[in-house]
XYZ file of C-alpha atoms in Angstrom:
404
model
C 65.575 116.919 36.238
C 65.755 117.148 40.009
C 68.627 118.027 42.165
C 71.491 115.688 42.023
C 73.166 114.370 45.193
C 74.597 117.223 47.432
C 71.866 119.446 46.296
C 69.631 121.454 48.648
C 67.058 119.436 50.594
C 63.287 119.566 49.591
C 61.199 119.482 52.502
C 57.886 117.631 52.200
C 59.373 115.702 49.205
C 57.375 112.437 48.586
C 60.498 110.771 47.530
C 63.896 111.473 49.206
C 66.437 113.987 49.893
C 69.597 113.461 47.797
C 72.196 115.001 50.071
C 72.280 112.235 52.776
C 75.180 112.325 55.494
C 76.052 109.055 56.808
C 75.039 108.469 60.414
C 76.141 105.735 62.958
C 73.691 102.620 63.388
C 71.034 103.447 66.181
C 71.861 102.457 69.656
C 70.214 99.581 71.428
C 66.647 100.435 72.228
C 66.494 103.419 69.442
C 64.088 103.321 66.509
C 65.460 101.203 63.615
C 67.138 103.072 60.833
C 65.185 104.576 57.937
C 65.957 104.774 54.317
C 64.953 107.390 51.498
C 61.148 107.338 51.053
C 60.633 105.097 54.074
C 58.126 106.577 56.960
C 59.547 106.846 60.322
C 59.119 103.713 62.549
C 55.589 103.356 63.900
C 54.351 102.352 67.138
C 51.255 100.872 68.815
C 48.408 103.253 67.908
C 50.384 105.500 65.711
C 49.176 105.973 62.103
C 51.695 105.447 59.235
C 53.138 108.475 57.196
C 51.463 109.179 53.802
C 52.806 110.808 50.788
C 51.258 113.773 48.777
C 48.265 112.589 46.947
C 48.437 109.039 48.474
C 45.260 107.443 49.281
C 44.803 105.047 52.194
C 46.353 101.774 51.425
C 43.645 99.423 49.844
C 43.514 95.844 50.470
C 44.995 94.514 47.286
C 47.443 91.641 47.039
C 50.671 93.014 47.915
C 53.943 91.954 46.024
C 56.085 89.412 48.059
C 58.887 90.861 50.076
C 61.380 88.404 48.316
C 61.271 85.330 45.756
C 62.327 82.479 47.690
C 63.564 80.760 44.758
C 66.221 83.434 44.230
C 69.342 83.473 46.274
C 69.349 86.360 48.985
C 72.069 89.045 49.168
C 73.815 89.924 52.328
C 72.440 93.064 53.885
C 74.373 96.301 52.944
C 76.283 98.345 55.624
C 73.960 100.306 57.886
C 73.008 103.458 56.159
C 71.124 106.143 58.033
C 70.104 109.229 55.805
C 68.727 112.199 57.184
C 65.125 112.382 55.790
C 62.970 115.495 56.010
C 59.640 114.933 57.734
C 56.929 113.512 55.386
C 53.499 115.491 55.137
C 50.170 114.756 53.572
C 49.433 116.453 50.131
C 47.635 119.653 50.217
C 45.078 120.880 47.588
C 44.114 124.329 47.120
C 40.342 123.554 47.041
C 38.548 122.296 49.973
C 34.796 121.718 50.938
C 33.348 125.073 51.224
C 31.828 125.564 54.713
C 28.067 126.447 54.905
C 27.433 124.803 51.781
C 23.918 124.887 50.481
C 23.603 122.963 46.915
C 20.250 124.401 46.327
C 21.319 127.980 46.905
C 24.285 127.384 44.572
C 22.009 125.922 41.948
C 19.928 129.121 42.138
C 23.038 131.074 41.662
C 24.159 129.431 38.662
C 20.430 129.551 37.022
C 20.389 133.337 37.543
C 23.882 133.658 35.928
C 22.775 131.815 33.124
C 19.149 133.193 32.661
C 18.208 135.574 30.158
C 20.557 137.696 27.841
C 24.171 137.351 28.672
C 26.035 135.275 31.183
C 27.494 136.336 34.451
C 30.799 134.460 33.970
C 32.235 136.012 37.451
C 29.285 134.459 39.316
C 30.093 130.953 37.707
C 33.763 131.321 38.596
C 33.234 132.381 42.011
C 30.493 129.502 43.028
C 32.175 126.644 41.007
C 35.660 127.698 41.707
C 35.168 127.770 45.552
C 33.418 124.475 45.879
C 34.823 120.913 46.036
C 34.186 118.335 43.382
C 31.883 116.521 45.816
C 30.062 119.714 46.193
C 29.710 120.587 42.460
C 28.437 116.917 42.192
C 25.586 117.912 44.542
C 24.848 121.283 43.004
C 24.187 119.638 39.573
C 21.867 117.216 41.219
C 20.010 120.235 42.751
C 20.158 122.076 39.709
C 18.117 119.266 37.789
C 16.051 118.633 40.773
C 14.938 122.210 41.011
C 14.771 123.336 37.174
C 14.387 120.022 35.677
C 17.451 121.022 33.438
C 20.921 119.573 32.930
C 23.643 121.772 34.461
C 26.320 120.595 32.315
C 24.276 121.366 29.051
C 23.296 124.821 30.152
C 27.202 125.578 30.837
C 28.034 124.204 27.510
C 25.537 126.310 25.678
C 26.459 129.697 27.935
C 30.588 129.380 27.812
C 32.925 128.754 25.125
C 36.703 128.293 24.601
C 39.138 127.209 27.172
C 36.974 128.724 29.968
C 34.263 126.137 28.978
C 36.780 123.339 28.988
C 38.080 123.912 32.421
C 34.535 124.556 33.739
C 33.424 121.087 32.262
C 36.408 119.415 33.579
C 35.618 120.796 36.855
C 32.131 119.294 36.960
C 33.168 115.643 35.901
C 34.076 113.222 39.136
C 37.782 112.727 39.228
C 37.781 109.007 37.772
C 35.321 110.177 35.127
C 37.610 113.070 34.000
C 40.600 110.836 33.808
C 38.991 108.150 31.940
C 37.663 110.682 29.188
C 41.341 112.360 29.077
C 42.667 108.889 28.290
C 40.121 108.094 25.811
C 40.659 111.479 24.120
C 44.541 110.703 24.272
C 44.074 107.756 22.315
C 41.244 108.275 19.754
C 41.864 109.617 16.340
C 44.952 109.679 14.159
C 47.733 110.736 16.768
C 48.248 109.531 20.204
C 48.818 111.997 23.276
C 51.601 109.673 24.790
C 52.505 112.370 27.356
C 48.866 112.387 28.589
C 48.706 108.679 29.103
C 52.061 108.533 30.885
C 51.287 111.557 33.006
C 47.925 109.939 34.341
C 48.827 106.204 34.614
C 52.350 106.949 36.191
C 50.737 109.307 38.968
C 47.531 107.749 40.228
C 47.172 105.319 43.124
C 45.890 101.671 42.831
C 42.584 102.716 43.683
C 42.288 105.470 41.552
C 43.409 103.268 38.585
C 41.009 100.747 39.528
C 38.056 103.371 39.286
C 39.453 104.674 36.097
C 39.413 101.039 34.575
C 35.764 100.465 35.592
C 34.423 103.890 34.392
C 36.356 103.406 31.146
C 34.757 100.251 30.471
C 31.254 101.546 31.224
C 31.770 104.592 29.236
C 33.456 103.377 26.030
C 32.502 99.454 25.966
C 36.173 98.304 26.071
C 38.810 98.075 28.577
C 41.416 100.359 28.892
C 43.987 97.793 28.460
C 42.450 96.762 25.095
C 42.427 100.536 24.071
C 46.119 100.894 24.966
C 47.298 97.794 23.224
C 45.457 98.948 20.159
C 47.062 102.142 20.054
C 50.911 101.696 21.372
C 53.380 98.902 20.806
C 56.503 97.472 22.063
C 57.972 98.168 25.477
C 56.079 101.570 25.675
C 52.780 99.443 25.486
C 54.061 96.821 27.979
C 54.828 99.806 30.384
C 51.302 101.266 30.049
C 49.846 98.057 30.290
C 51.595 97.271 33.575
C 50.743 100.370 34.956
C 47.027 100.224 34.023
C 46.871 97.052 36.255
C 46.771 99.251 39.521
C 48.767 96.571 41.275
C 51.847 98.404 42.587
C 52.794 97.442 46.296
C 51.581 100.202 48.599
C 52.850 99.042 51.895
C 55.532 101.235 53.700
C 57.842 98.224 54.186
C 61.445 98.185 53.039
C 63.387 94.961 52.970
C 66.875 96.193 52.239
C 68.162 92.772 50.865
C 65.572 93.074 48.094
C 66.498 96.542 47.649
C 70.015 95.651 47.202
C 69.029 92.928 44.692
C 66.961 95.167 42.754
C 69.744 97.732 42.682
C 72.293 95.030 41.245
C 69.620 93.992 38.453
C 68.578 97.391 37.261
C 72.512 97.939 37.005
C 72.930 94.785 35.167
C 69.947 95.566 32.861
C 71.077 98.559 31.750
C 74.556 100.127 32.452
C 76.579 97.039 32.839
C 75.560 95.361 29.410
C 75.647 96.431 25.854
C 71.838 96.777 24.961
C 69.189 97.270 27.667
C 66.818 94.700 29.274
C 63.764 96.929 29.279
C 61.526 94.119 30.934
C 63.604 94.204 33.969
C 63.263 97.817 34.441
C 59.561 97.484 33.915
C 59.074 94.736 36.313
C 60.784 96.647 38.972
C 59.699 99.993 38.587
C 55.954 99.182 38.109
C 55.565 96.685 40.988
C 57.478 97.857 43.916
C 56.259 100.268 46.488
C 57.323 104.139 46.784
C 59.066 103.591 50.098
C 61.033 100.648 48.526
C 61.934 102.185 45.113
C 63.187 105.378 46.972
C 65.468 103.294 48.706
C 66.498 101.703 45.500
C 67.116 105.037 43.937
C 69.445 106.058 46.942
C 71.242 102.975 47.126
C 71.948 102.705 43.238
C 73.320 106.134 43.390
C 75.511 105.318 46.524
C 76.651 101.866 45.128
C 77.438 103.010 41.512
C 77.675 106.611 41.836
C 74.959 107.019 38.943
C 71.517 108.578 39.177
C 69.029 106.380 37.928
C 67.053 109.101 35.918
C 70.344 109.732 33.732
C 70.864 106.011 33.433
C 67.345 105.632 31.976
C 68.287 108.675 29.438
C 71.344 106.892 28.401
C 69.965 103.555 27.818
C 66.198 104.394 26.340
C 64.720 106.855 24.067
C 61.426 108.000 22.870
C 58.158 107.248 24.631
C 59.506 104.372 26.659
C 62.204 107.081 28.013
C 59.735 109.519 28.906
C 57.387 107.046 30.539
C 59.931 105.501 32.748
C 61.375 108.751 33.719
C 57.741 110.000 34.890
C 57.415 106.891 36.976
C 60.584 107.575 38.726
C 59.730 111.171 39.194
C 56.521 110.527 40.472
C 57.961 108.204 43.039
C 60.505 110.614 44.039
C 58.472 113.701 44.344
C 55.038 113.872 42.674
C 54.681 117.623 43.181
C 57.832 118.415 41.515
C 56.923 116.146 38.325
C 53.686 118.145 38.087
C 55.482 121.535 38.593
C 57.635 120.433 35.727
C 54.670 119.539 33.485
C 52.891 122.772 34.305
C 56.043 124.640 33.272
C 56.719 122.860 29.990
C 53.086 123.577 29.299
C 53.506 127.292 29.402
C 57.115 127.735 28.202
C 57.802 129.178 24.894
C 55.362 130.056 21.977
C 52.140 128.737 22.555
C 50.532 127.063 25.686
C 49.550 123.450 25.920
C 46.078 124.279 27.402
C 44.773 120.695 27.521
C 47.760 119.762 29.879
C 47.543 122.971 31.834
C 43.696 122.577 32.510
C 43.915 118.854 33.178
C 46.734 119.226 35.842
C 45.220 122.318 37.480
C 41.650 120.542 37.695
C 42.858 117.019 38.759
C 45.372 118.309 41.375
C 43.480 121.103 43.010
C 42.028 118.860 45.738
C 45.135 116.647 45.886
C 48.333 118.661 46.101
C 48.393 121.763 44.076
C 49.618 123.676 47.121
C 52.592 121.553 47.304
C 53.007 121.842 43.312
C 52.804 125.547 43.912
C 55.813 125.514 46.376
C 57.911 123.097 44.012
C 57.054 125.333 41.209
C 58.559 128.589 42.891
C 61.757 126.550 44.296
C 62.387 125.049 40.838
C 61.879 128.092 38.703
C 62.166 131.127 40.781
C 58.629 132.534 40.117
C 55.176 131.702 41.170
C 52.696 129.443 39.267
C 50.421 132.347 39.565
C 52.537 134.766 37.919
C 53.153 132.435 35.015
C 49.295 131.681 34.527
C 48.674 135.251 34.586
C 51.377 136.012 31.860
C 50.226 132.964 29.617
C 46.389 133.180 29.775
C 43.839 135.660 29.532
C 40.215 136.369 30.207
C 37.760 134.299 32.241
C 39.978 131.246 31.266
C 42.767 132.995 33.255
C 40.345 133.923 35.989
C 39.338 130.330 36.586
C 42.672 128.821 36.706
C 43.816 131.467 39.130
C 40.781 130.746 41.272
C 42.135 127.057 41.477
C 45.635 128.177 42.066
C 44.263 129.965 45.048
C 47.324 131.969 45.924
C 50.077 134.300 44.205
C 52.950 133.069 46.254
C-alpha cells in the first residue's frame, strides 16, 4: 500500500500526492486549476508533461469525454491541490557512446571461444548496452562468424545468469510476449505475471505484444487468456489486452465526479459488488482522469479506493484491480513493491526479479530504486546483493547501476 492522505509527498510520482491542502480558485488571467495526475496547463509550443515509462500518445481512438445520453452532474467545488512537478521516467541503462557492434561481437566471441567462458567480459559488454544495441551486436555476430549469438550464449551459460542474459537479448515486446506465454502454458497459471505486464504497459506496447504473440504462438493473446482464466478476472485481462486506454491528459471534472459516484455505488454503497463498473472505468479512462477520480473519491467519501477494492473483492480479481490502481498512481512504486516481495522471506522469486530488472532497466529503474529506498529504508542494490550470488548477482547489479 502507499501512504494514506496526509502522508509525506512523493516527488516525481506518476500518480498524485495524497496530502493536498485546498487552495483558492485561480485569479483571472492565471492558469486553470489542476487535479492529481493532471499535467500543468500547456501553452502554444509547449510540450505536454509525460509520466514515468509513458510513451508518446499514439493516434488511437480516445474514449469520449462524456456520454451525452447520461445526465451530467454539476461541477464540484473548485479544488486546487498542490502537485509535485511531474518528470519523465529514468532508466539505468542507456545507449553506450562510441558504440561499435562488430567490436562488441568480437569481444563476445573471444569470451566464449575455447575452453572456459569469460563471464566478466559478457557482463561488462551486454550489461552496458541498450536493448537496441544488443540487437545490432547479435546481427553483427552472425554476419562476422556465421553463428547465432543466442545459441552460443545458451551453450556457454547456465542457471539464472543464463536466463537474465537471454532475457536481455530479446526485444521488449518479444520478451513480454514470451513471459505471458510462459505464465499461461502448462498446468498452473502465473496470474501475477499476467497482471503485472498487462496493467503496466502503454497502448502502443500492448499492441506490439499482441502482434508478436500471434506471430510467435499462432493464436491471439486474448484467445490464450480466455482459455486459461475465467469470470471477472478474465474480463479484466481481456479489457487490458485491448490496449485502448484513453492516453490524453484532459480531465473533465464533471465526468470525474460521475465516475466517483458510480464507483461508490458499485461497491461500498451496495450489498455485493458490481465488478463490471470497476472494470469499465479503471480499464478505459486516462491516467490523469483516474488520478483525479482517486483524489475525489477520497475527498468525497473519506475512503481510499484501494481499501474499497480490498473490502469488495478477493483473489486474482482483487490483485488485478489493485495493480491497475497502483500503476496509475505511481508505476515506479508498484514495481518497487513487486521487487521487494520477490526477495522477501525464504526463497527468491527469480523469474519476477529478472523480468522487472530487465524490462524496466531502460524505462524507469532509476525511479524504482528511489521509491524502493523510500518505501523500505534500504537500497535495491543492497537487497539484491544479499539475496543473490555469483554471476547472476553481478548482472543484476550491473542493471541496477548504482548502490544508493
